[in-house]
Coordinates of C-alpha atoms and ligand atoms in Angstrom, one line a residue:
X1 CA -135.2 -86.1 -13.5
X2 CA -134.2 -86.4 -10.3
X3 CA -131.1 -88.4 -11.1
X4 CA -129.9 -85.0 -12.6
X5 CA -130.8 -83.0 -9.8
X6 CA -128.9 -84.7 -7.2
X7 CA -126.2 -84.8 -9.8
X8 CA -126.4 -81.4 -10.4
X9 CA -126.7 -79.7 -6.3
X10 CA -123.5 -82.8 -6.1
X11 CA -121.8 -80.4 -8.9
X12 CA -122.9 -77.3 -7.8
X13 CA -121.6 -78.0 -3.3
X14 CA -118.1 -79.0 -5.3
X15 CA -117.8 -76.2 -6.8
X16 CA -119.3 -74.0 -4.4
X17 CA -117.0 -76.0 -2.0
X18 CA -114.0 -75.1 -4.1
X19 CA -114.4 -71.2 -5.4
X20 CA -115.2 -72.6 -8.7
X21 CA -116.9 -72.2 -12.4
X22 CA -117.2 -74.3 -15.4
X23 CA -117.0 -72.8 -17.9
X24 CA -117.8 -74.7 -21.2
X25 CA -118.0 -74.9 -25.2
X26 CA -120.5 -75.9 -27.4
X27 CA -119.2 -79.1 -28.7
X28 CA -118.6 -80.7 -25.4
X29 CA -120.9 -83.2 -24.3
X30 CA -124.5 -81.9 -23.8
X31 CA -124.5 -83.4 -19.6
X32 CA -121.2 -80.9 -19.0
X33 CA -123.2 -78.0 -20.9
X34 CA -127.1 -78.0 -18.8
X35 CA -124.3 -78.3 -15.9
X36 CA -122.5 -75.6 -16.5
X37 CA -125.2 -73.9 -17.7
X38 CA -126.8 -74.8 -14.3
X39 CA -124.8 -73.9 -12.7
X40 CA -123.6 -69.9 -13.4
X41 CA -120.9 -71.2 -15.6
X42 CA -121.6 -70.7 -19.8
X43 CA -121.4 -72.4 -22.5
X44 CA -120.0 -70.3 -25.2
X45 CA -118.2 -70.3 -28.4
X46 CA -114.1 -69.2 -27.4
X47 CA -114.5 -65.6 -27.3
X48 CA -116.5 -65.8 -25.0
X49 CA -115.6 -68.6 -22.7
X50 CA -112.5 -66.2 -23.0
X51 CA -113.5 -63.5 -22.1
X52 CA -117.0 -65.1 -19.4
X53 CA -114.0 -66.6 -17.3
X54 CA -111.9 -63.6 -17.6
X55 CA -114.8 -61.3 -15.9
X56 CA -115.1 -64.2 -12.9
X57 CA -114.6 -63.6 -9.3
X58 CA -113.8 -67.7 -8.6
X59 CA -110.7 -68.5 -7.8
X60 CA -110.5 -71.8 -9.6
X61 CA -111.7 -72.1 -13.7
X62 CA -112.3 -75.3 -14.8
X63 CA -112.7 -75.6 -18.5
X64 CA -114.6 -77.8 -20.4
X65 CA -112.9 -77.6 -23.6
X66 CA -109.5 -78.2 -25.2
X67 CA -106.1 -77.8 -23.5
X68 CA -105.6 -73.7 -25.7
X69 CA -108.7 -72.9 -23.7
X70 CA -108.0 -73.6 -21.2
X71 CA -104.2 -72.0 -21.2
X72 CA -106.5 -68.7 -22.7
X73 CA -108.2 -68.7 -19.3
X74 CA -104.1 -69.4 -17.8
X75 CA -102.7 -66.3 -19.4
X76 CA -105.9 -64.0 -19.5
X77 CA -106.4 -64.9 -15.8
X78 CA -102.9 -65.8 -14.0
X79 CA -103.9 -65.5 -9.9
X80 CA -106.4 -68.2 -10.7
X81 CA -106.3 -71.6 -10.3
X82 CA -107.4 -73.5 -14.0
X83 CA -108.1 -76.4 -14.7
X84 CA -109.2 -78.7 -17.5
X85 CA -110.9 -82.2 -17.5
X86 CA -108.5 -83.8 -19.7
X87 CA -105.0 -82.7 -20.6
X88 CA -104.4 -84.8 -23.5
X89 CA -107.3 -83.6 -25.6
X90 CA -106.1 -80.9 -28.3
X91 CA -106.5 -79.2 -31.1
X92 CA -104.9 -80.3 -35.0
X93 CA -105.1 -76.8 -35.5
X94 CA -103.2 -76.0 -32.3
X95 CA -100.7 -79.5 -33.0
X96 CA -100.5 -78.0 -36.8
X97 CA -98.4 -75.2 -35.5
X98 CA -95.0 -76.2 -34.0
X99 CA -93.4 -72.7 -31.7
X100 CA -89.7 -72.8 -33.5
X101 CA -91.0 -73.7 -37.6
X102 CA -93.5 -71.1 -36.7
X103 CA -91.1 -68.5 -35.6
X104 CA -88.9 -69.1 -38.8
X105 CA -91.4 -68.4 -41.4
X106 CA -92.6 -65.1 -39.1
X107 CA -88.6 -63.6 -39.2
X108 CA -88.9 -64.2 -42.6
X109 CA -91.9 -61.8 -43.0
X110 CA -90.5 -58.9 -40.1
X111 CA -92.5 -56.8 -41.7
X112 CA -95.6 -58.2 -41.9
X113 CA -98.0 -58.4 -38.4
X114 CA -98.5 -62.2 -37.5
X115 CA -101.8 -63.2 -36.3
X116 CA -102.6 -66.2 -34.7
X117 CA -106.2 -67.9 -34.4
X118 CA -106.8 -68.6 -31.0
X119 CA -106.5 -72.6 -31.5
X120 CA -102.9 -72.0 -30.8
X121 CA -99.8 -72.9 -28.1
X122 CA -99.4 -70.3 -25.6
X123 CA -95.8 -70.8 -27.0
X124 CA -97.2 -69.4 -30.7
X125 CA -100.1 -67.2 -29.0
X126 CA -96.0 -65.7 -27.7
X127 CA -94.7 -64.9 -31.1
X128 CA -97.8 -63.6 -32.0
X129 CA -99.0 -59.3 -32.4
X130 CA -102.4 -60.3 -32.5
X131 CA -104.9 -63.7 -31.3
X132 CA -108.4 -63.9 -33.2
X133 CA -111.4 -66.5 -32.6
X134 CA -113.3 -67.2 -35.8
X135 CA -115.9 -64.5 -34.0
X136 CA -113.7 -61.6 -35.0
X137 CA -111.0 -62.9 -36.6
X138 CA -112.7 -60.1 -40.0
X139 CA -113.3 -57.8 -37.6
X140 CA -109.7 -57.1 -37.3
X141 CA -108.7 -58.2 -40.3
X142 CA -110.2 -55.5 -42.2
X143 CA -109.0 -53.3 -39.3
X144 CA -104.7 -53.6 -39.6
X145 CA -105.6 -53.9 -43.1
X146 CA -107.2 -50.3 -43.0
X147 CA -103.9 -49.6 -40.7
X148 CA -102.3 -50.7 -44.3
X149 CA -100.8 -53.9 -42.8
X150 CA -99.6 -57.5 -44.3
X151 CA -100.4 -60.5 -42.3
X152 CA -98.7 -63.6 -41.7
X153 CA -102.0 -65.5 -40.5
X154 CA -101.9 -69.6 -38.2
X155 CA -102.5 -72.1 -38.4
X156 CA -106.4 -72.3 -40.1
X157 CA -105.8 -71.6 -43.8
X158 CA -109.2 -72.8 -44.8
X159 CA -110.6 -69.1 -42.3
X160 CA -107.1 -67.2 -43.7
X161 CA -107.8 -67.7 -47.2
X162 CA -112.2 -67.1 -46.1
X163 CA -110.4 -64.2 -44.7
X164 CA -108.0 -62.7 -47.4
X165 CA -111.9 -63.5 -50.1
X166 CA -113.7 -61.2 -47.7
X167 CA -111.4 -58.9 -46.6
X168 CA -108.4 -58.4 -49.7
X169 CA -105.7 -58.5 -47.2
X170 CA -102.7 -59.4 -47.9
X171 CA -102.3 -62.5 -45.9
X172 CA -99.9 -65.3 -46.2
X173 CA -101.2 -68.6 -44.6
X174 CA -99.8 -71.0 -42.5
X175 CA -101.0 -75.4 -43.7
X176 CA -103.3 -75.7 -40.6
X177 CA -106.8 -77.2 -40.8
X178 CA -109.5 -78.2 -39.0
X179 CA -109.8 -82.6 -39.0
X180 CA -112.9 -82.4 -38.5
X181 CA -113.9 -78.9 -40.7
X182 CA -111.9 -79.9 -43.1
X183 CA -114.3 -83.0 -43.0
X184 CA -117.8 -81.7 -44.8
X185 CA -118.3 -82.4 -49.3
X186 CA -119.7 -79.9 -50.7
X187 CA -121.0 -82.2 -54.3
X188 CA -122.7 -83.5 -50.9
X189 CA -123.6 -80.7 -49.7
X190 CA -124.6 -79.7 -52.8
X191 CA -126.5 -82.7 -53.1
X192 CA -128.6 -82.4 -50.0
X193 CA -129.7 -78.7 -50.2
X194 CA -132.1 -79.9 -53.5
X195 CA -133.7 -81.4 -50.7
X196 CA -135.1 -79.4 -48.8
X197 CA -136.2 -75.6 -49.0
X198 CA -133.4 -75.1 -46.0
X199 CA -130.1 -71.7 -45.4
X200 CA -127.4 -73.8 -45.6
X201 CA -124.9 -72.5 -41.7
X202 CA -121.1 -72.9 -42.0
X203 CA -117.9 -72.6 -39.6
X204 CA -115.7 -71.1 -41.1
X205 CA -112.8 -73.4 -41.0
X206 CA -114.9 -75.5 -43.2
X207 CA -113.0 -75.9 -46.7
X208 CA -113.8 -73.4 -49.7
X209 CA -116.2 -74.8 -51.3
X210 CA -118.5 -75.5 -48.4
X211 CA -118.6 -71.8 -47.4
X212 CA -118.9 -71.4 -50.6
X213 CA -122.4 -72.9 -49.9
X214 CA -123.6 -71.3 -46.7
X215 CA -125.9 -68.8 -46.1
X216 CA -124.0 -67.3 -43.3
X217 CA -120.3 -68.4 -42.4
X218 CA -119.5 -67.6 -38.6
X219 CA -118.4 -68.6 -35.5
X220 CA -120.2 -70.9 -33.4
X221 CA -121.8 -68.3 -31.6
X222 CA -123.2 -66.8 -35.0
X223 CA -124.8 -69.5 -36.4
X224 CA -126.3 -70.1 -33.1
X225 CA -128.0 -66.8 -33.8
X226 CA -128.4 -67.6 -36.7
X227 CA -130.5 -70.7 -36.5
X228 CA -132.5 -68.3 -34.3
X229 CA -133.0 -65.4 -35.9
X230 CA -133.5 -66.6 -39.1
X231 CA -136.4 -66.8 -40.3
X232 CA -136.5 -70.0 -42.3
X233 CA -137.6 -73.8 -40.7
X234 CA -135.0 -75.4 -42.2
X235 CA -130.7 -75.9 -41.9
X236 CA -128.3 -77.3 -42.7
X237 CA -125.1 -76.4 -40.2
X238 CA -122.0 -77.5 -40.8
X239 CA -120.3 -77.4 -37.7
X240 CA -119.7 -80.2 -34.5
X241 CA -122.4 -81.2 -33.8
X242 CA -122.3 -80.8 -30.1
X243 CA -123.8 -77.5 -31.9
X244 CA -127.3 -79.8 -32.1
X245 CA -127.6 -79.8 -28.5
X246 CA -128.1 -76.1 -28.6
X247 CA -129.4 -75.4 -31.8
X248 CA -132.4 -77.5 -30.7
X249 CA -133.1 -76.5 -27.3
X250 CA -133.2 -72.4 -27.9
X251 CA -134.7 -73.4 -31.3
X252 CA -137.3 -76.8 -30.6
X253 CA -139.5 -76.6 -33.3
X254 CA -137.0 -76.6 -36.0
X255 CA -135.3 -78.4 -38.0
X256 CA -131.1 -78.7 -38.4
X257 CA -129.5 -81.5 -39.9
X258 CA -126.1 -82.8 -40.6
X259 CA -124.1 -81.3 -43.8
X260 CA -122.3 -84.5 -44.8
X261 CA -119.3 -85.3 -44.4
X262 CA -119.0 -89.1 -45.9
X263 CA -118.8 -88.9 -50.2
X264 CA -115.5 -88.6 -52.8
X265 CA -112.3 -88.7 -50.4
X266 CA -113.9 -89.4 -46.7
X267 CA -111.9 -90.1 -43.9
X268 CA -114.1 -89.8 -41.2
X269 CA -111.3 -88.7 -39.1
X270 CA -114.1 -87.3 -37.3
X271 CA -117.7 -87.9 -38.3
X272 CA -118.0 -84.4 -38.1
X273 CA -117.1 -84.7 -33.7
X274 CA -114.0 -83.3 -32.2
X275 CA -112.8 -86.4 -31.2
X276 CA -110.7 -84.3 -28.4
X277 CA -113.8 -82.8 -27.4
X278 CA -115.3 -86.0 -27.2
X279 CA -113.0 -86.3 -23.6
X280 CA -114.3 -83.5 -21.4
X281 CA -116.9 -86.5 -19.9
X282 CA -118.8 -86.4 -17.4
X283 CA -116.2 -89.0 -14.8
X284 CA -113.6 -86.5 -15.8
X285 CA -115.6 -83.4 -14.4
X286 CA -115.4 -85.7 -11.2
X287 CA -112.1 -86.2 -10.8
X288 CA -110.8 -82.9 -11.6
X289 CA -113.1 -81.9 -9.2
X290 CA -112.3 -84.6 -6.8
X291 CA -109.1 -84.2 -7.0
X292 CA -108.3 -81.4 -8.8
X293 CA -106.4 -83.1 -11.9
X294 CA -105.2 -81.7 -15.0
X295 CA -104.4 -79.0 -13.3
X296 CA -102.5 -76.3 -16.3
X297 CA -98.9 -74.2 -16.7
X298 CA -98.4 -71.9 -18.6
X299 CA -94.2 -71.0 -18.1
X300 CA -94.5 -67.2 -17.2
X301 CA -92.4 -65.6 -19.7
X302 CA -94.3 -66.7 -22.0
X303 CA -97.8 -65.8 -20.9
X304 CA -96.4 -61.9 -19.8
X305 CA -95.9 -62.1 -24.3
X306 CA -98.6 -64.3 -25.3
X307 CA -100.7 -62.2 -23.0
X308 CA -100.5 -58.7 -25.1
X309 CA -102.2 -60.5 -28.5
X310 CA -105.1 -61.6 -26.4
X311 CA -105.9 -58.6 -24.3
X312 CA -106.2 -56.7 -27.6
X313 CA -108.4 -59.5 -28.9
X314 CA -110.8 -59.3 -25.8
X315 CA -110.5 -54.6 -26.6
X316 CA -111.4 -55.0 -29.4
X317 CA -114.0 -57.8 -28.9
X318 CA -115.2 -54.7 -26.1
X319 CA -115.1 -52.6 -28.1
X320 CA -116.6 -54.0 -31.4
X321 CA -120.3 -54.9 -31.9
X322 CA -120.4 -57.8 -34.2
X323 CA -122.8 -58.8 -36.4
X324 CA -124.2 -62.0 -38.9
X325 CA -122.2 -62.0 -41.1
X326 CA -125.5 -63.1 -44.1
X327 CA -122.9 -63.4 -47.7
Ligands
LIG401 P1 -115.7 -71.4 -32.2 O1 -114.4 -70.4 -31.7 O2 -116.4 -70.8 -33.0 O3 -116.7 -71.3 -30.6 O4 -114.7 -71.8 -32.7 C1 -112.9 -73.2 -31.8 C2 -113.4 -74.3 -32.0 O5 -111.9 -75.1 -31.8 C3 -114.5 -74.7 -34.0 O6 -114.1 -75.5 -33.8
LIG402 FE1 -109.4 -78.1 -33.7 FE2 -111.3 -78.7 -34.6 FE3 -111.7 -79.6 -32.4 FE4 -112.1 -77.0 -33.3 S1 -113.2 -79.0 -33.9 S2 -111.2 -78.1 -30.5 S3 -110.7 -76.5 -34.5 S4 -109.3 -80.0 -33.5

């Protein structure tokens, strides 16, 4: 405990001396999550990370997460310096959506609104009309559909199909997937459910047959809120295991069980933990603080174009009250 409090004081000092704030995602190491909160930063889903960074007075933001989160912070805060803990920490969704190929695809359907997931590069965002995160994707598509829009969606095919199923929207889907959520296995999940009197919480980047077994489908924050508000004492959770730290801190009296990734066709490329989120270590944090390494830069023209769909997302989120989606 003494060790942690000493370390915390050191990091606080570094952050204050450098006029910096730490913003972390729920999937990063629990020590970094604790430090972010104990130094006045935040641990949250990707939407709240973007919104929080936008409101800080500090001139530097240190983003513990993956590259697209750092780029989003930079685009929304061009006058701030943004750092990530490891510049190689990417995302399989971001990697699946190459700018030139996606541009060619969009050009084939000029009558369609282009909606991209936040888990994309700045260049891909620059092509889009809207950026969304999992917490507001359904609401934004419902809104666009009510306006009579047809949609191009990229890159997550599972989230895209989930949105189509919920909203009936006319959407063309890009063929991308998250290597963590794609691994959840419906058959094994069914077996696990039969053993417990539990609710099942699923992130919508999971395959459709896993989503079909869910009681609640939502972003990381929405899943956490469900674990607090639902009366059940036991939950099976299909999202990166980094989230268990926050879950068990918020609701220590409940039982949280990992959804299975083993079973027929299993590859265990990630075993329910994002390898890129895992690159956010205390050593990297110290290095970033000490040496100011891994600053994020986004080309000015790209940033200007990407700002518009990102600002739409933030404005939409400010003007709407998002509920946990109970199936
Ligand atoms: P959230 O927006 O739900 O935090 O998701 C981000 C992410 O990368 C999930 O894999
Ligand atoms: Fe990307 Fe999946 Fe990792 Fe999230 S968990 S950053 S979607 S690879």
